[in-house]
Amino acid sequence: MSIEKEKVLSGAIIGCGSRGMMAFGESISKRKDARIVALCDPNRVRLEHAACQLSDTPHSYTSLDEMLKQEELDFAVITSPDCWHESNAVAALDCGVNVLIDKPLATTVSGCQNIITAAKKAGKTAMIGFNLRHHAVLKRLKQLVSDGVIGKVFLIENREFYDGGRTYMSRWNRFYSQSGGLWIHKGSHDFDVFNWLLDFPKPVKVSAFAGIDALRPEGIPFEVKPGTQVGPTCSRCAYRNICPDVYNIENIDESSWSSQAAEQDGYEKDVCLYTSEKDTHDNGIAIVEYENGVKASHLECFVTSYTDRLYTLVGDRGQLEASLHDRRIIVRPRWSQEVVTYDIPEESGGHGGADPGLVDTFIRVVKGELENSSTTEHGMWSTAIGQAAELSRRENRMIKVKELFDN
Ligand SMILES: NC(=O)c1ccc[n+]([C@@H]2O[C@H](COP(=O)([O-])OP(=O)(O)OC[C@H]3O[C@@H](n4cnc5c(N)ncnc54)[C@H](O)[C@@H]3O)[C@@H](O)[C@H]2O)c1
């Protein structure tokens, strides 16, 4: 499985949108030990734009099968919409290509199981892109928990406020059929952080409550004139000059999200947050119980003006609190008033410095320098919690995670 040390790895990006190019394309191209030789995206306009962004002048493909037939790849990074992760990963693995699949691994437990089977059969690396594990604040938090600073953990909580999450209501993420719903698309990050901090006990029960309470027609934050409709996109909306949530697509990225790109697949990135059709939530709370009795609660809210993840962990020796935004961890020992504060230095790169760490780890795993510690099994367990949360919300009942594995 290990590749000669001096070899420059040849890789591809499958799904050349924002994440594929910004988090992976650019940073892999800057490395000496890896390069991007091929790009694959069904949208020709986005594909051409992506190719121009890289210095490696990669080959471009609208067909994955064709790319896998033509190219000799050591690895592929999968950053297509979530519903395509399973088929793209299985196709690449079946051709003997190592894969990094951005989160979520797949939108269902059974999809994750198919990827696990394909990776075993191929004998190749399949790594899940849980970049939060590479965030300096969370790495320190994990170290403190592992060092036993708060003893045996029995309670864990995360509250996520994400300003950028409102844009989910404009894109494919808003459809259950494409993202698996936001408990999977977004929550899979957070459920993995719980699993990872706790050293992977099995989740057994999940309940979730969620709703769309602000980003719907009743929440339009300005007066609507009779006969003048809101939307359907910001660029075509009569109220774009007064809407506080206007998305100025022309300032963001001309070619990838241009009308020519949208003409090919109907994917417009500035669909109105309020009037868009959607079947997901803009806020919710999910609670999880693990086999070892640990209780976890995850709140996610995309109706906010700032972005943070705030953690609290309680153990039988003390309490830990962390803020990713403030890059601060506070330790409160149980029998002392001596609070310890850690301020974690800024790191460069996307997601507070987490993305470069993810890229570097993946390349080193493919080169055989590191063990893969973000496995497809880990991906499956976070999807399992997300799928159970989605089911709980829809069926208004507590879900035993085992149910998802019985079929
Ligand atoms: N880890 C993180 O922090 C993080 C952050 C953002 C997105 N993501 C993940 O990255 C992935 C991409 O998200 P994004 O925001 O870049 O989306 P995007 O819409 O910007 O890009 C998706 C691209 O995939 C292409 N595509 C559509 N169908 C495809 C298919 N069948 N095969 C290959 N490509 C296809 C689209 O044309 C588009 O160019 C998602 O899985 C998302 O969950 C992860």
Short mmCIF file of C-alpha atoms and ligand atoms in Angstrom, two decimals:
data_model
loop_
_atom_site.label_atom_id
_atom_site.label_comp_id
_atom_site.label_asym_id
_atom_site.label_seq_id
_atom_site.Cartn_x
_atom_site.Cartn_y
_atom_site.Cartn_z
CA MET A 1 0.00 0.00 0.00
CA SER A 2 2.84 2.46 0.66
CA ILE A 3 4.04 4.56 -2.25
CA GLU A 4 7.74 5.35 -2.90
CA LYS A 5 8.79 8.36 -0.81
CA GLU A 6 10.02 10.55 -3.71
CA LYS A 7 7.07 9.96 -5.99
CA VAL A 8 4.88 12.95 -6.79
CA LEU A 9 1.32 11.73 -6.28
CA SER A 10 -1.19 12.31 -9.05
CA GLY A 11 -4.67 13.27 -7.91
CA ALA A 12 -8.07 14.40 -9.11
CA ILE A 13 -10.86 16.52 -7.72
CA ILE A 14 -14.36 15.12 -8.24
CA GLY A 15 -16.84 18.00 -7.85
CA CYS A 16 -15.09 21.27 -8.65
CA GLY A 17 -17.22 23.80 -6.78
CA SER A 18 -16.29 26.00 -3.82
CA ARG A 19 -14.96 23.37 -1.47
CA GLY A 20 -13.18 21.29 -4.09
CA MET A 21 -11.17 24.18 -5.42
CA MET A 22 -10.74 26.39 -2.37
CA ALA A 23 -9.90 23.78 0.26
CA PHE A 24 -8.21 21.12 -1.87
CA GLY A 25 -7.36 22.16 -5.45
CA GLU A 26 -5.31 25.17 -4.48
CA SER A 27 -3.51 23.71 -1.50
CA ILE A 28 -2.65 20.38 -3.16
CA SER A 29 -1.28 22.24 -6.19
CA LYS A 30 1.14 24.12 -3.95
CA ARG A 31 2.69 20.90 -2.62
CA LYS A 32 5.90 19.35 -3.92
CA ASP A 33 4.75 15.77 -3.31
CA ALA A 34 1.33 15.87 -4.99
CA ARG A 35 -0.40 17.53 -7.90
CA ILE A 36 -3.84 17.68 -9.39
CA VAL A 37 -3.74 16.07 -12.84
CA ALA A 38 -7.48 15.82 -13.48
CA LEU A 39 -10.75 17.50 -12.64
CA CYS A 40 -14.22 16.03 -12.94
CA ASP A 41 -17.50 17.92 -12.80
CA PRO A 42 -20.64 17.43 -14.89
CA ASN A 43 -20.91 21.21 -15.35
CA ARG A 44 -18.63 22.25 -18.23
CA VAL A 45 -18.52 25.94 -17.29
CA ARG A 46 -17.59 25.26 -13.68
CA LEU A 47 -15.05 22.71 -14.85
CA GLU A 48 -13.33 25.18 -17.18
CA HIS A 49 -13.25 27.82 -14.49
CA ALA A 50 -11.78 25.35 -12.01
CA ALA A 51 -9.04 24.34 -14.44
CA CYS A 52 -8.00 27.99 -14.84
CA GLN A 53 -7.55 28.28 -11.08
CA LEU A 54 -4.78 25.68 -10.96
CA SER A 55 -1.19 26.01 -12.14
CA ASP A 56 -0.96 22.27 -12.94
CA THR A 57 -3.14 22.52 -16.11
CA PRO A 58 -5.17 19.42 -15.31
CA HIS A 59 -7.21 17.35 -17.77
CA SER A 60 -10.93 18.04 -17.50
CA TYR A 61 -13.74 15.47 -17.58
CA THR A 62 -17.49 15.70 -17.37
CA SER A 63 -17.65 11.90 -17.02
CA LEU A 64 -16.17 10.17 -13.98
CA ASP A 65 -15.95 6.81 -15.79
CA GLU A 66 -13.98 8.44 -18.57
CA MET A 67 -11.59 10.08 -16.13
CA LEU A 68 -11.02 6.84 -14.25
CA LYS A 69 -10.37 5.05 -17.55
CA GLN A 70 -7.92 7.63 -18.91
CA GLU A 71 -5.94 8.73 -15.86
CA GLU A 72 -3.44 6.95 -13.62
CA LEU A 73 -4.48 8.33 -10.27
CA ASP A 74 -2.98 7.81 -6.84
CA PHE A 75 -5.85 9.64 -5.17
CA ALA A 76 -9.10 11.49 -5.69
CA VAL A 77 -10.78 14.08 -3.48
CA ILE A 78 -14.56 13.86 -3.55
CA THR A 79 -16.30 17.19 -3.13
CA SER A 80 -19.47 16.63 -5.12
CA PRO A 81 -22.84 17.26 -3.45
CA ASP A 82 -23.35 14.76 -0.63
CA CYS A 83 -25.83 12.51 -2.46
CA TRP A 84 -23.08 11.65 -4.99
CA HIS A 85 -20.39 10.75 -2.45
CA GLU A 86 -21.31 7.08 -2.37
CA SER A 87 -21.33 6.39 -6.12
CA ASN A 88 -18.26 8.57 -6.78
CA ALA A 89 -16.26 6.97 -3.95
CA VAL A 90 -17.22 3.41 -4.91
CA ALA A 91 -16.34 4.05 -8.59
CA ALA A 92 -12.91 5.48 -7.67
CA LEU A 93 -12.15 2.71 -5.17
CA ASP A 94 -13.21 0.04 -7.67
CA CYS A 95 -10.53 1.46 -9.99
CA GLY A 96 -7.92 1.21 -7.23
CA VAL A 97 -7.80 4.92 -6.38
CA ASN A 98 -7.30 6.13 -2.77
CA VAL A 99 -10.02 8.59 -1.80
CA LEU A 100 -10.61 11.49 0.53
CA ILE A 101 -14.36 11.95 0.83
CA ASP A 102 -15.43 15.26 2.30
CA LYS A 103 -18.01 14.99 5.05
CA PRO A 104 -20.56 13.47 5.23
CA LEU A 105 -19.25 10.07 4.11
CA ALA A 106 -22.65 9.37 2.54
CA THR A 107 -26.23 10.44 3.25
CA THR A 108 -27.33 7.08 4.67
CA VAL A 109 -25.82 4.35 6.81
CA SER A 110 -26.25 1.86 3.96
CA GLY A 111 -24.41 4.22 1.59
CA CYS A 112 -21.55 4.41 4.11
CA GLN A 113 -21.50 0.62 4.36
CA ASN A 114 -21.15 0.35 0.58
CA ILE A 115 -18.10 2.64 0.67
CA ILE A 116 -16.59 0.63 3.53
CA THR A 117 -17.05 -2.59 1.53
CA ALA A 118 -15.55 -1.05 -1.63
CA ALA A 119 -12.50 0.24 0.29
CA LYS A 120 -11.90 -3.18 1.87
CA LYS A 121 -12.22 -4.92 -1.48
CA ALA A 122 -9.84 -2.46 -3.15
CA GLY A 123 -7.34 -2.51 -0.26
CA LYS A 124 -7.08 1.28 -0.66
CA THR A 125 -7.28 4.23 1.69
CA ALA A 126 -10.68 5.81 2.13
CA MET A 127 -10.50 8.76 4.46
CA ILE A 128 -13.34 11.00 5.58
CA GLY A 129 -12.70 14.75 5.53
CA PHE A 130 -13.48 15.66 9.12
CA ASN A 131 -11.48 18.88 9.08
CA LEU A 132 -12.67 19.99 12.54
CA ARG A 133 -10.39 17.34 14.03
CA HIS A 134 -7.50 19.45 12.70
CA HIS A 135 -8.68 22.67 14.35
CA ALA A 136 -6.11 23.76 16.96
CA VAL A 137 -8.76 24.47 19.63
CA LEU A 138 -10.35 21.04 19.21
CA LYS A 139 -6.98 19.29 19.11
CA ARG A 140 -6.12 20.88 22.47
CA LEU A 141 -9.57 20.05 23.84
CA LYS A 142 -9.08 16.41 22.81
CA GLN A 143 -5.67 16.38 24.50
CA LEU A 144 -7.12 17.77 27.74
CA VAL A 145 -9.89 15.16 27.75
CA SER A 146 -7.40 12.35 27.00
CA ASP A 147 -5.10 13.60 29.78
CA GLY A 148 -8.00 13.14 32.19
CA VAL A 149 -8.12 16.82 33.19
CA ILE A 150 -11.87 16.59 33.88
CA GLY A 151 -11.94 12.88 34.71
CA LYS A 152 -14.58 10.61 33.26
CA VAL A 153 -16.79 12.62 30.89
CA PHE A 154 -20.54 12.07 31.24
CA LEU A 155 -22.03 15.16 29.58
CA ILE A 156 -21.06 16.93 26.36
CA GLU A 157 -22.71 19.85 24.61
CA ASN A 158 -22.08 21.89 21.48
CA ARG A 159 -23.96 24.98 20.34
CA GLU A 160 -23.27 25.99 16.79
CA PHE A 161 -24.21 29.39 15.43
CA TYR A 162 -23.38 29.70 11.74
CA ASP A 163 -24.09 32.86 9.83
CA GLY A 164 -22.99 31.23 6.53
CA GLY A 165 -25.50 28.42 7.07
CA ARG A 166 -28.37 30.60 5.86
CA THR A 167 -26.95 30.13 2.34
CA TYR A 168 -27.91 26.45 2.63
CA MET A 169 -31.45 27.66 1.94
CA SER A 170 -30.27 28.78 -1.52
CA ARG A 171 -28.38 25.71 -2.61
CA TRP A 172 -28.70 21.92 -3.00
CA ASN A 173 -28.04 21.56 0.75
CA ARG A 174 -31.67 22.53 1.41
CA PHE A 175 -33.02 19.31 -0.11
CA TYR A 176 -33.07 16.12 1.90
CA SER A 177 -32.62 14.14 -1.33
CA GLN A 178 -29.29 15.85 -2.01
CA SER A 179 -27.74 16.47 1.41
CA GLY A 180 -29.54 13.94 3.59
CA GLY A 181 -30.83 16.98 5.52
CA LEU A 182 -28.77 19.34 7.66
CA TRP A 183 -28.40 16.91 10.56
CA ILE A 184 -26.25 14.91 8.15
CA HIS A 185 -24.84 17.59 5.88
CA LYS A 186 -23.82 19.88 8.72
CA GLY A 187 -24.34 17.90 11.92
CA SER A 188 -22.07 15.05 10.76
CA HIS A 189 -19.11 17.32 11.60
CA ASP A 190 -20.41 17.89 15.10
CA PHE A 191 -21.51 14.34 15.81
CA ASP A 192 -18.04 13.21 14.74
CA VAL A 193 -16.44 15.69 17.17
CA PHE A 194 -18.53 14.15 19.96
CA ASN A 195 -17.57 10.60 18.90
CA TRP A 196 -13.89 11.55 18.59
CA LEU A 197 -13.64 13.48 21.88
CA LEU A 198 -15.31 10.57 23.68
CA ASP A 199 -13.08 7.95 21.99
CA PHE A 200 -15.80 6.43 19.84
CA PRO A 201 -18.39 4.86 22.13
CA LYS A 202 -21.37 3.64 20.08
CA PRO A 203 -24.35 6.02 19.95
CA VAL A 204 -27.54 4.16 20.93
CA LYS A 205 -30.45 6.61 21.12
CA VAL A 206 -31.17 9.89 19.33
CA SER A 207 -33.99 12.44 19.56
CA ALA A 208 -34.14 15.66 17.59
CA PHE A 209 -36.34 18.70 17.26
CA ALA A 210 -35.94 21.12 14.39
CA GLY A 211 -37.84 23.68 12.39
CA ILE A 212 -37.69 26.34 9.76
CA ASP A 213 -38.66 29.35 11.82
CA ALA A 214 -37.07 32.36 10.14
CA LEU A 215 -35.93 31.56 6.61
CA ARG A 216 -39.42 31.17 5.13
CA PRO A 217 -41.90 33.56 3.45
CA GLU A 218 -43.40 34.70 6.79
CA GLY A 219 -39.88 35.80 7.86
CA ILE A 220 -39.27 38.24 4.97
CA PRO A 221 -37.67 41.22 6.73
CA PHE A 222 -39.15 44.04 4.60
CA GLU A 223 -42.54 45.16 3.38
CA VAL A 224 -43.70 43.29 0.27
CA LYS A 225 -45.71 45.31 -2.25
CA PRO A 226 -48.84 43.66 -3.63
CA GLY A 227 -48.08 42.27 -7.09
CA THR A 228 -44.28 42.44 -6.73
CA GLN A 229 -42.96 39.03 -5.77
CA VAL A 230 -39.83 38.36 -3.70
CA GLY A 231 -37.05 36.38 -5.45
CA PRO A 232 -36.80 33.95 -7.11
CA THR A 233 -33.06 34.79 -6.97
CA CYS A 234 -31.27 37.79 -5.48
CA SER A 235 -30.02 38.91 -8.89
CA ARG A 236 -33.60 38.97 -10.23
CA CYS A 237 -35.32 40.21 -7.07
CA ALA A 238 -37.12 43.57 -7.01
CA TYR A 239 -36.12 44.02 -3.37
CA ARG A 240 -32.39 43.33 -3.73
CA ASN A 241 -31.48 46.88 -2.68
CA ILE A 242 -33.32 46.65 0.62
CA CYS A 243 -32.98 42.98 1.57
CA PRO A 244 -30.45 42.59 4.43
CA ASP A 245 -29.71 39.03 3.23
CA VAL A 246 -28.95 39.86 -0.41
CA TYR A 247 -26.30 37.61 -1.95
CA ASN A 248 -24.35 39.59 -4.51
CA ILE A 249 -23.38 36.74 -6.74
CA GLU A 250 -21.67 38.96 -9.29
CA ASN A 251 -19.14 39.99 -6.61
CA ILE A 252 -18.43 36.45 -5.51
CA ASP A 253 -17.35 34.40 -8.47
CA GLU A 254 -18.24 35.31 -12.00
CA SER A 255 -17.64 32.14 -13.98
CA SER A 256 -18.49 29.25 -11.65
CA TRP A 257 -21.89 30.63 -10.76
CA SER A 258 -22.64 32.61 -13.93
CA SER A 259 -25.88 32.30 -15.85
CA GLN A 260 -23.99 30.17 -18.43
CA ALA A 261 -23.06 27.71 -15.66
CA ALA A 262 -26.63 27.73 -14.32
CA GLU A 263 -28.04 27.16 -17.81
CA GLN A 264 -26.37 23.74 -17.84
CA ASP A 265 -27.80 22.33 -14.63
CA GLY A 266 -30.22 24.92 -13.22
CA TYR A 267 -27.95 25.39 -10.16
CA GLU A 268 -28.29 29.04 -9.11
CA LYS A 269 -26.47 29.98 -5.94
CA ASP A 270 -28.51 33.04 -5.06
CA VAL A 271 -32.00 31.53 -4.77
CA CYS A 272 -34.06 33.52 -2.24
CA LEU A 273 -33.53 32.24 1.33
CA TYR A 274 -37.11 33.06 2.20
CA THR A 275 -39.16 31.87 -0.77
CA SER A 276 -37.02 28.88 -1.84
CA GLU A 277 -38.58 25.43 -1.71
CA LYS A 278 -36.85 23.41 1.00
CA ASP A 279 -37.33 20.44 3.26
CA THR A 280 -34.70 21.04 5.91
CA HIS A 281 -34.39 23.17 9.07
CA ASP A 282 -32.81 26.50 9.99
CA ASN A 283 -32.45 25.61 13.68
CA GLY A 284 -32.73 22.55 15.86
CA ILE A 285 -31.51 20.52 18.82
CA ALA A 286 -30.44 16.86 18.75
CA ILE A 287 -29.67 14.76 21.80
CA VAL A 288 -27.74 11.53 21.83
CA GLU A 289 -27.15 8.81 24.41
CA TYR A 290 -24.09 6.58 24.06
CA GLU A 291 -23.65 2.96 25.10
CA ASN A 292 -21.49 4.08 28.05
CA GLY A 293 -24.21 6.43 29.33
CA VAL A 294 -22.64 9.71 28.09
CA LYS A 295 -25.30 12.25 27.15
CA ALA A 296 -24.65 14.67 24.28
CA SER A 297 -26.58 17.64 22.96
CA HIS A 298 -26.01 19.48 19.70
CA LEU A 299 -27.78 22.74 18.85
CA GLU A 300 -27.40 24.18 15.36
CA CYS A 301 -28.74 27.52 14.25
CA PHE A 302 -28.35 29.22 10.88
CA VAL A 303 -30.26 32.35 11.83
CA THR A 304 -27.57 34.47 13.41
CA SER A 305 -25.14 37.28 12.63
CA TYR A 306 -21.99 35.50 13.80
CA THR A 307 -20.26 32.16 13.71
CA ASP A 308 -19.06 30.07 16.63
CA ARG A 309 -19.04 26.58 18.04
CA LEU A 310 -19.28 26.56 21.84
CA TYR A 311 -18.50 23.34 23.70
CA THR A 312 -19.07 22.28 27.29
CA LEU A 313 -17.87 18.94 28.64
CA VAL A 314 -18.52 17.83 32.20
CA GLY A 315 -16.61 15.01 33.90
CA ASP A 316 -16.37 13.71 37.44
CA ARG A 317 -13.25 15.89 38.05
CA GLY A 318 -14.29 19.13 36.39
CA GLN A 319 -15.67 21.01 33.44
CA LEU A 320 -14.20 22.19 30.13
CA GLU A 321 -15.56 25.00 27.97
CA ALA A 322 -14.31 26.00 24.53
CA SER A 323 -15.08 28.57 21.86
CA LEU A 324 -13.74 28.16 18.34
CA HIS A 325 -14.40 31.82 17.58
CA ASP A 326 -12.55 33.12 20.64
CA ARG A 327 -9.96 30.32 20.34
CA ARG A 328 -10.20 29.84 24.08
CA ILE A 329 -10.53 26.85 26.39
CA ILE A 330 -11.46 27.19 30.05
CA VAL A 331 -10.92 24.41 32.60
CA ARG A 332 -12.97 24.52 35.82
CA PRO A 333 -11.71 21.90 38.29
CA ARG A 334 -14.52 20.44 40.37
CA TRP A 335 -13.16 21.17 43.87
CA SER A 336 -11.26 24.38 43.23
CA GLN A 337 -11.95 27.94 42.14
CA GLU A 338 -8.67 28.00 40.20
CA VAL A 339 -9.89 28.34 36.66
CA VAL A 340 -7.28 27.69 33.94
CA THR A 341 -7.58 29.46 30.59
CA TYR A 342 -5.82 28.47 27.37
CA ASP A 343 -5.70 30.97 24.50
CA ILE A 344 -4.96 29.11 21.30
CA PRO A 345 -3.00 31.05 18.63
CA GLU A 346 -4.54 31.82 15.24
CA GLU A 347 -3.59 29.49 12.39
CA SER A 348 -3.75 30.29 8.70
CA GLY A 349 -5.94 28.45 6.20
CA GLY A 350 -9.64 27.65 5.82
CA HIS A 351 -11.82 26.75 8.81
CA GLY A 352 -9.47 28.36 11.33
CA GLY A 353 -6.44 26.48 9.97
CA ALA A 354 -8.15 23.09 9.95
CA ASP A 355 -8.24 22.57 6.14
CA PRO A 356 -4.45 22.56 5.53
CA GLY A 357 -4.07 20.01 8.35
CA LEU A 358 -6.64 17.75 6.68
CA VAL A 359 -4.94 17.98 3.26
CA ASP A 360 -1.50 17.29 4.71
CA THR A 361 -2.74 14.31 6.71
CA PHE A 362 -4.47 12.75 3.71
CA ILE A 363 -1.42 13.06 1.44
CA ARG A 364 0.80 11.59 4.15
CA VAL A 365 -1.64 8.70 4.68
CA VAL A 366 -1.58 7.95 0.94
CA LYS A 367 2.23 8.07 1.00
CA GLY A 368 2.19 5.55 3.85
CA GLU A 369 3.74 7.97 6.36
CA LEU A 370 0.70 8.08 8.66
CA GLU A 371 -2.06 5.70 9.68
CA ASN A 372 -5.56 6.69 8.58
CA SER A 373 -7.26 7.84 11.77
CA SER A 374 -10.36 9.34 10.06
CA THR A 375 -11.85 6.11 8.87
CA THR A 376 -14.96 5.32 6.89
CA GLU A 377 -16.33 3.62 10.05
CA HIS A 378 -16.04 6.99 11.81
CA GLY A 379 -17.85 8.56 8.88
CA MET A 380 -20.59 5.97 9.16
CA TRP A 381 -21.19 6.60 12.87
CA SER A 382 -21.58 10.34 12.44
CA THR A 383 -23.95 9.78 9.51
CA ALA A 384 -25.85 7.28 11.69
CA ILE A 385 -26.48 9.93 14.35
CA GLY A 386 -27.49 12.47 11.69
CA GLN A 387 -29.81 10.01 9.97
CA ALA A 388 -31.38 9.07 13.30
CA ALA A 389 -31.85 12.77 14.14
CA GLU A 390 -33.54 13.39 10.78
CA LEU A 391 -35.81 10.37 11.29
CA SER A 392 -36.62 11.46 14.84
CA ARG A 393 -37.68 14.89 13.66
CA ARG A 394 -39.78 13.50 10.84
CA GLU A 395 -41.43 10.68 12.79
CA ASN A 396 -41.64 12.55 16.09
CA ARG A 397 -40.09 9.75 18.13
CA MET A 398 -36.84 8.66 19.73
CA ILE A 399 -34.73 6.54 17.38
CA LYS A 400 -32.65 3.56 18.45
CA VAL A 401 -29.58 3.80 16.22
CA LYS A 402 -29.67 0.02 15.83
CA GLU A 403 -32.82 0.44 13.68
CA LEU A 404 -30.66 1.93 10.93
CA PHE A 405 -28.53 -1.20 10.79
CA ASP A 406 -31.35 -3.74 10.91
CA ASN A 407 -32.41 -3.36 7.28
N1 LIG B 1 -15.62 19.97 5.53
C1 LIG B 1 -16.13 21.17 5.37
O1 LIG B 1 -15.93 22.07 6.17
C2 LIG B 1 -17.00 21.43 4.17
C3 LIG B 1 -17.39 22.75 3.85
C4 LIG B 1 -18.18 22.95 2.72
C5 LIG B 1 -18.58 21.87 1.95
N2 LIG B 1 -18.19 20.60 2.30
C6 LIG B 1 -18.59 19.45 1.47
O2 LIG B 1 -17.97 19.60 0.20
C7 LIG B 1 -18.83 19.11 -0.81
C8 LIG B 1 -19.06 20.19 -1.86
O3 LIG B 1 -19.70 21.31 -1.29
P1 LIG B 1 -19.59 22.75 -1.99
O4 LIG B 1 -20.06 23.72 -0.99
O5 LIG B 1 -18.25 22.91 -2.60
O6 LIG B 1 -20.67 22.60 -3.13
P2 LIG B 1 -20.69 23.38 -4.54
O7 LIG B 1 -22.11 23.41 -4.93
O8 LIG B 1 -19.95 24.66 -4.43
O9 LIG B 1 -19.87 22.41 -5.51
C9 LIG B 1 -20.31 21.14 -5.88
C10 LIG B 1 -19.77 20.83 -7.26
O10 LIG B 1 -20.07 19.45 -7.56
C11 LIG B 1 -20.51 19.38 -8.91
N3 LIG B 1 -21.31 18.17 -9.09
C12 LIG B 1 -22.66 18.03 -9.13
N4 LIG B 1 -22.98 16.73 -9.30
C13 LIG B 1 -21.81 16.03 -9.37
C14 LIG B 1 -21.50 14.67 -9.54
N5 LIG B 1 -22.43 13.73 -9.68
N6 LIG B 1 -20.18 14.31 -9.57
C15 LIG B 1 -19.21 15.24 -9.43
N7 LIG B 1 -19.46 16.55 -9.26
C16 LIG B 1 -20.74 16.95 -9.22
C17 LIG B 1 -21.27 20.68 -9.14
O11 LIG B 1 -21.36 20.99 -10.51
C18 LIG B 1 -20.41 21.67 -8.36
O12 LIG B 1 -19.40 22.23 -9.19
C19 LIG B 1 -20.09 18.64 -0.10
O13 LIG B 1 -20.01 17.26 0.13
C20 LIG B 1 -20.08 19.38 1.21
O14 LIG B 1 -20.75 18.67 2.22
C21 LIG B 1 -17.40 20.38 3.38
#
